[in-house]
Short mmCIF file of C-alpha atoms in Angstrom, two decimals:
data_model
loop_
_atom_site.label_atom_id
_atom_site.label_comp_id
_atom_site.label_asym_id
_atom_site.label_seq_id
_atom_site.Cartn_x
_atom_site.Cartn_y
_atom_site.Cartn_z
CA UNK A 1 15.35 3.13 44.83
CA UNK A 2 16.20 2.56 41.15
CA UNK A 3 17.65 -0.36 39.28
CA UNK A 4 20.62 1.12 37.50
CA UNK A 5 21.76 -1.44 34.94
CA UNK A 6 20.59 -4.56 33.19
CA UNK A 7 23.10 -6.86 34.89
CA UNK A 8 22.43 -5.37 38.33
CA UNK A 9 18.70 -5.70 37.76
CA UNK A 10 19.08 -9.43 37.18
CA UNK A 11 20.73 -9.88 40.58
CA UNK A 12 18.57 -7.59 42.74
CA UNK A 13 15.11 -7.95 41.20
CA UNK A 14 12.43 -8.77 43.74
CA UNK A 15 8.63 -8.95 43.77
CA UNK A 16 8.37 -5.22 44.54
CA UNK A 17 9.32 -4.48 40.89
CA UNK A 18 11.28 -1.33 41.57
CA UNK A 19 11.54 1.55 39.05
CA UNK A 20 14.42 1.87 36.61
CA UNK A 21 16.80 4.83 36.44
CA UNK A 22 17.96 4.06 32.90
CA UNK A 23 15.96 4.04 29.70
CA UNK A 24 14.05 0.84 28.95
CA UNK A 25 13.73 -1.08 25.69
CA UNK A 26 10.32 -2.75 25.69
CA UNK A 27 9.92 -5.70 23.34
CA UNK A 28 6.63 -7.08 22.04
CA UNK A 29 5.81 -10.12 19.98
CA UNK A 30 5.33 -8.33 16.64
CA UNK A 31 7.63 -7.70 13.68
CA UNK A 32 11.23 -7.15 14.78
CA UNK A 33 14.71 -8.02 13.60
CA UNK A 34 17.91 -8.45 15.56
CA UNK A 35 19.51 -5.28 14.19
CA UNK A 36 16.64 -3.11 15.41
CA UNK A 37 16.74 -4.61 18.89
CA UNK A 38 20.51 -4.16 19.13
CA UNK A 39 20.17 -0.53 18.03
CA UNK A 40 17.52 0.20 20.64
CA UNK A 41 19.61 -1.39 23.40
CA UNK A 42 22.40 1.08 22.66
CA UNK A 43 19.94 3.86 23.56
CA UNK A 44 18.01 2.03 26.28
CA UNK A 45 20.03 -0.80 27.88
CA UNK A 46 17.35 -2.24 30.17
CA UNK A 47 15.30 -4.91 28.37
CA UNK A 48 11.70 -5.53 29.47
CA UNK A 49 9.24 -7.77 27.63
CA UNK A 50 5.49 -7.54 27.21
CA UNK A 51 4.25 -11.11 27.69
CA UNK A 52 5.19 -13.22 24.63
CA UNK A 53 7.76 -10.61 23.62
CA UNK A 54 10.02 -12.47 26.04
CA UNK A 55 10.13 -15.44 23.67
CA UNK A 56 11.13 -13.08 20.86
CA UNK A 57 13.86 -11.56 23.05
CA UNK A 58 15.27 -14.99 23.90
CA UNK A 59 15.22 -16.00 20.24
CA UNK A 60 17.32 -12.91 19.49
CA UNK A 61 19.81 -13.74 22.21
CA UNK A 62 18.65 -11.47 25.05
CA UNK A 63 17.13 -12.26 28.44
CA UNK A 64 14.65 -9.62 29.65
CA UNK A 65 15.00 -8.44 33.23
CA UNK A 66 11.22 -8.26 33.62
CA UNK A 67 8.18 -9.67 31.82
CA UNK A 68 4.81 -7.95 32.26
CA UNK A 69 1.33 -9.00 31.15
CA UNK A 70 -1.35 -11.59 31.64
CA UNK A 71 1.37 -14.07 30.57
CA UNK A 72 -0.95 -16.15 28.40
CA UNK A 73 1.50 -15.92 25.47
CA UNK A 74 4.66 -16.69 27.43
CA UNK A 75 6.04 -20.16 26.74
CA UNK A 76 7.04 -22.54 29.52
CA UNK A 77 10.56 -22.56 28.12
CA UNK A 78 10.80 -18.79 28.48
CA UNK A 79 9.42 -19.00 32.02
CA UNK A 80 12.11 -21.51 32.94
CA UNK A 81 14.92 -19.35 31.54
CA UNK A 82 13.69 -16.03 32.94
CA UNK A 83 12.55 -17.18 36.37
CA UNK A 84 9.32 -16.54 38.22
CA UNK A 85 10.81 -13.69 40.27
CA UNK A 86 11.00 -11.56 37.12
CA UNK A 87 7.40 -12.17 35.99
CA UNK A 88 4.92 -9.39 36.75
CA UNK A 89 1.51 -11.00 36.28
CA UNK A 90 -1.46 -8.68 35.66
CA UNK A 91 -4.54 -10.83 35.19
CA UNK A 92 -7.16 -8.32 34.01
CA UNK A 93 -8.31 -8.68 30.41
CA UNK A 94 -9.51 -5.11 29.78
CA UNK A 95 -6.19 -3.86 28.38
CA UNK A 96 -3.40 -5.05 26.10
CA UNK A 97 -0.05 -6.33 27.31
CA UNK A 98 1.57 -3.17 25.95
CA UNK A 99 -0.80 -1.08 28.05
CA UNK A 100 -0.16 -3.21 31.13
CA UNK A 101 3.58 -2.84 30.68
CA UNK A 102 3.60 0.88 29.87
CA UNK A 103 1.59 1.78 32.95
CA UNK A 104 3.51 -0.62 35.21
CA UNK A 105 7.14 0.01 34.28
CA UNK A 106 8.51 3.22 35.76
CA UNK A 107 11.44 4.55 33.70
CA UNK A 108 12.59 7.93 32.35
CA UNK A 109 11.89 6.76 28.77
CA UNK A 110 10.63 3.60 27.06
CA UNK A 111 11.53 2.57 23.50
CA UNK A 112 8.91 0.11 22.23
CA UNK A 113 9.87 -2.42 19.54
CA UNK A 114 7.84 -5.29 18.12
CA UNK A 115 4.51 -3.45 18.44
CA UNK A 116 4.04 -2.15 14.88
CA UNK A 117 3.80 -3.67 11.42
CA UNK A 118 1.65 -6.64 12.43
CA UNK A 119 -2.03 -6.68 13.29
CA UNK A 120 -3.53 -3.24 12.75
CA UNK A 121 -5.90 -3.48 15.72
CA UNK A 122 -2.97 -4.23 18.04
CA UNK A 123 -1.00 -1.32 16.63
CA UNK A 124 -3.90 1.11 17.01
CA UNK A 125 -4.36 -0.02 20.61
CA UNK A 126 -0.72 0.86 21.27
CA UNK A 127 -1.27 4.42 20.00
CA UNK A 128 -4.31 4.64 22.26
CA UNK A 129 -2.13 3.62 25.21
CA UNK A 130 0.45 6.29 24.38
CA UNK A 131 -2.24 8.91 24.83
CA UNK A 132 -3.95 7.33 27.83
CA UNK A 133 -0.69 7.17 29.74
CA UNK A 134 0.61 10.62 28.92
CA UNK A 135 2.82 10.58 32.01
CA UNK A 136 4.91 7.74 30.53
CA UNK A 137 7.44 8.92 27.96
CA UNK A 138 7.47 6.29 25.23
CA UNK A 139 8.57 6.08 21.60
CA UNK A 140 7.18 3.30 19.39
CA UNK A 141 9.74 2.16 16.83
CA UNK A 142 8.65 0.82 13.44
CA UNK A 143 10.59 -0.33 10.41
CA UNK A 144 10.47 3.12 8.82
CA UNK A 145 8.98 5.55 11.34
CA UNK A 146 8.79 6.29 15.04
CA UNK A 147 5.74 7.60 16.88
CA UNK A 148 5.42 9.31 20.25
CA UNK A 149 2.90 11.32 22.25
CA UNK A 150 3.40 15.01 23.08
CA UNK A 151 1.12 16.31 25.88
CA UNK A 152 1.69 20.05 25.37
CA UNK A 153 5.07 21.27 24.04
CA UNK A 154 8.26 19.95 22.47
CA UNK A 155 11.34 21.37 20.74
CA UNK A 156 12.98 19.14 18.13
CA UNK A 157 16.33 19.60 16.38
CA UNK A 158 15.72 17.69 13.14
CA UNK A 159 17.35 17.83 9.69
CA UNK A 160 15.81 20.24 7.22
CA UNK A 161 13.67 18.32 4.76
CA UNK A 162 12.75 15.52 7.17
CA UNK A 163 9.11 14.46 7.09
CA UNK A 164 7.11 15.23 10.23
CA UNK A 165 3.49 14.27 10.74
CA UNK A 166 0.99 15.21 13.41
CA UNK A 167 -1.92 12.89 14.09
CA UNK A 168 -4.44 14.02 16.71
CA UNK A 169 -6.28 11.50 18.86
CA UNK A 170 -8.67 14.23 20.08
CA UNK A 171 -9.75 17.71 19.06
CA UNK A 172 -6.56 19.78 19.55
CA UNK A 173 -5.44 23.31 18.75
CA UNK A 174 -1.85 23.24 17.52
CA UNK A 175 0.79 25.94 17.09
CA UNK A 176 3.99 25.12 15.22
CA UNK A 177 7.14 26.83 14.01
CA UNK A 178 9.99 25.52 11.90
CA UNK A 179 7.83 23.47 9.54
CA UNK A 180 7.14 24.03 5.86
CA UNK A 181 3.49 24.54 6.80
CA UNK A 182 3.51 26.27 10.18
CA UNK A 183 0.46 27.75 11.91
CA UNK A 184 -0.38 29.94 14.86
CA UNK A 185 -3.63 28.19 15.79
CA UNK A 186 -4.65 25.18 13.74
CA UNK A 187 -7.49 22.94 14.91
CA UNK A 188 -6.81 19.26 14.26
CA UNK A 189 -9.02 16.26 15.02
CA UNK A 190 -9.15 12.57 14.04
CA UNK A 191 -12.58 13.17 12.45
CA UNK A 192 -11.48 16.34 10.64
CA UNK A 193 -8.20 17.87 9.55
CA UNK A 194 -4.95 16.08 10.47
CA UNK A 195 -1.36 17.21 10.05
CA UNK A 196 0.36 14.41 8.16
CA UNK A 197 3.21 14.76 5.65
CA UNK A 198 4.56 18.11 6.82
CA UNK A 199 8.27 18.86 6.46
CA UNK A 200 11.03 20.36 8.59
CA UNK A 201 11.98 23.78 7.17
CA UNK A 202 14.41 25.00 9.86
CA UNK A 203 16.89 23.29 12.16
CA UNK A 204 14.61 23.77 15.14
CA UNK A 205 10.94 22.79 15.25
CA UNK A 206 8.66 23.83 18.11
CA UNK A 207 5.22 22.39 18.68
CA UNK A 208 2.58 23.50 21.18
CA UNK A 209 -0.78 21.85 21.87
CA UNK A 210 -3.65 23.05 24.03
CA UNK A 211 -4.31 19.58 25.46
CA UNK A 212 -2.87 16.05 25.47
CA UNK A 213 -3.63 13.70 22.61
CA UNK A 214 -1.19 14.54 19.79
CA UNK A 215 0.93 11.85 18.18
CA UNK A 216 4.08 12.94 16.34
CA UNK A 217 5.54 10.72 13.62
CA UNK A 218 9.01 11.10 12.07
CA UNK A 219 11.39 8.74 10.25
CA UNK A 220 13.62 6.49 12.36
CA UNK A 221 16.58 8.68 11.43
CA UNK A 222 15.15 11.24 13.85
CA UNK A 223 15.25 8.90 16.86
CA UNK A 224 18.30 10.41 18.58
CA UNK A 225 16.84 13.92 18.27
CA UNK A 226 13.50 12.78 19.68
CA UNK A 227 15.18 11.02 22.61
CA UNK A 228 17.12 14.21 23.35
CA UNK A 229 13.96 16.33 23.18
CA UNK A 230 11.95 14.04 25.47
CA UNK A 231 14.84 13.87 27.93
CA UNK A 232 14.88 17.67 28.06
CA UNK A 233 11.24 17.59 29.14
#
């Protein structure tokens, strides 16, 4: 069973925390403005918060349908507004609230806002979670760029001239077409060569990787194309 809309979710939510059929906007407690949140909700209308991100959501005029985390950053005021039936408490302290939420919320796609631009260690941990939970399609949205994990292959329809960067989180052999610098078999690794600051040279870009662990970074203007590509599988 899926929860099919934000308003319906509010009325039928129960402690079983059912999966969502629609895309989810996931809000954290980091840097975020109202315009960004509103834009993401047009793409992903279900709003979920990672712990204290619920306070940020309320401050921006939105009530999340679920809050996930150890809940140590969630204010009492937010608890009172949201209600205990929509709090998914995960007590372990070995992972971040973003990680807890990403692995716990089942949805076709998650758009993460409020997780970049603040503390660098928190942001790096989010990228680690993208790779660790390769089965969860998620795009992290920053002020300028978006970042997402590609396990093996993706086709992107992006404007010619758009910047596209590849950052490996493991040793990966990459094949790419449609970029200014395209390769048949290029070995990339976080301790060696990386693929940042490449450029789209044709309308269609195709990327193949021999294993999971590759992060792709493009400007926010490419968000709709990335959503379309991830939806296509």
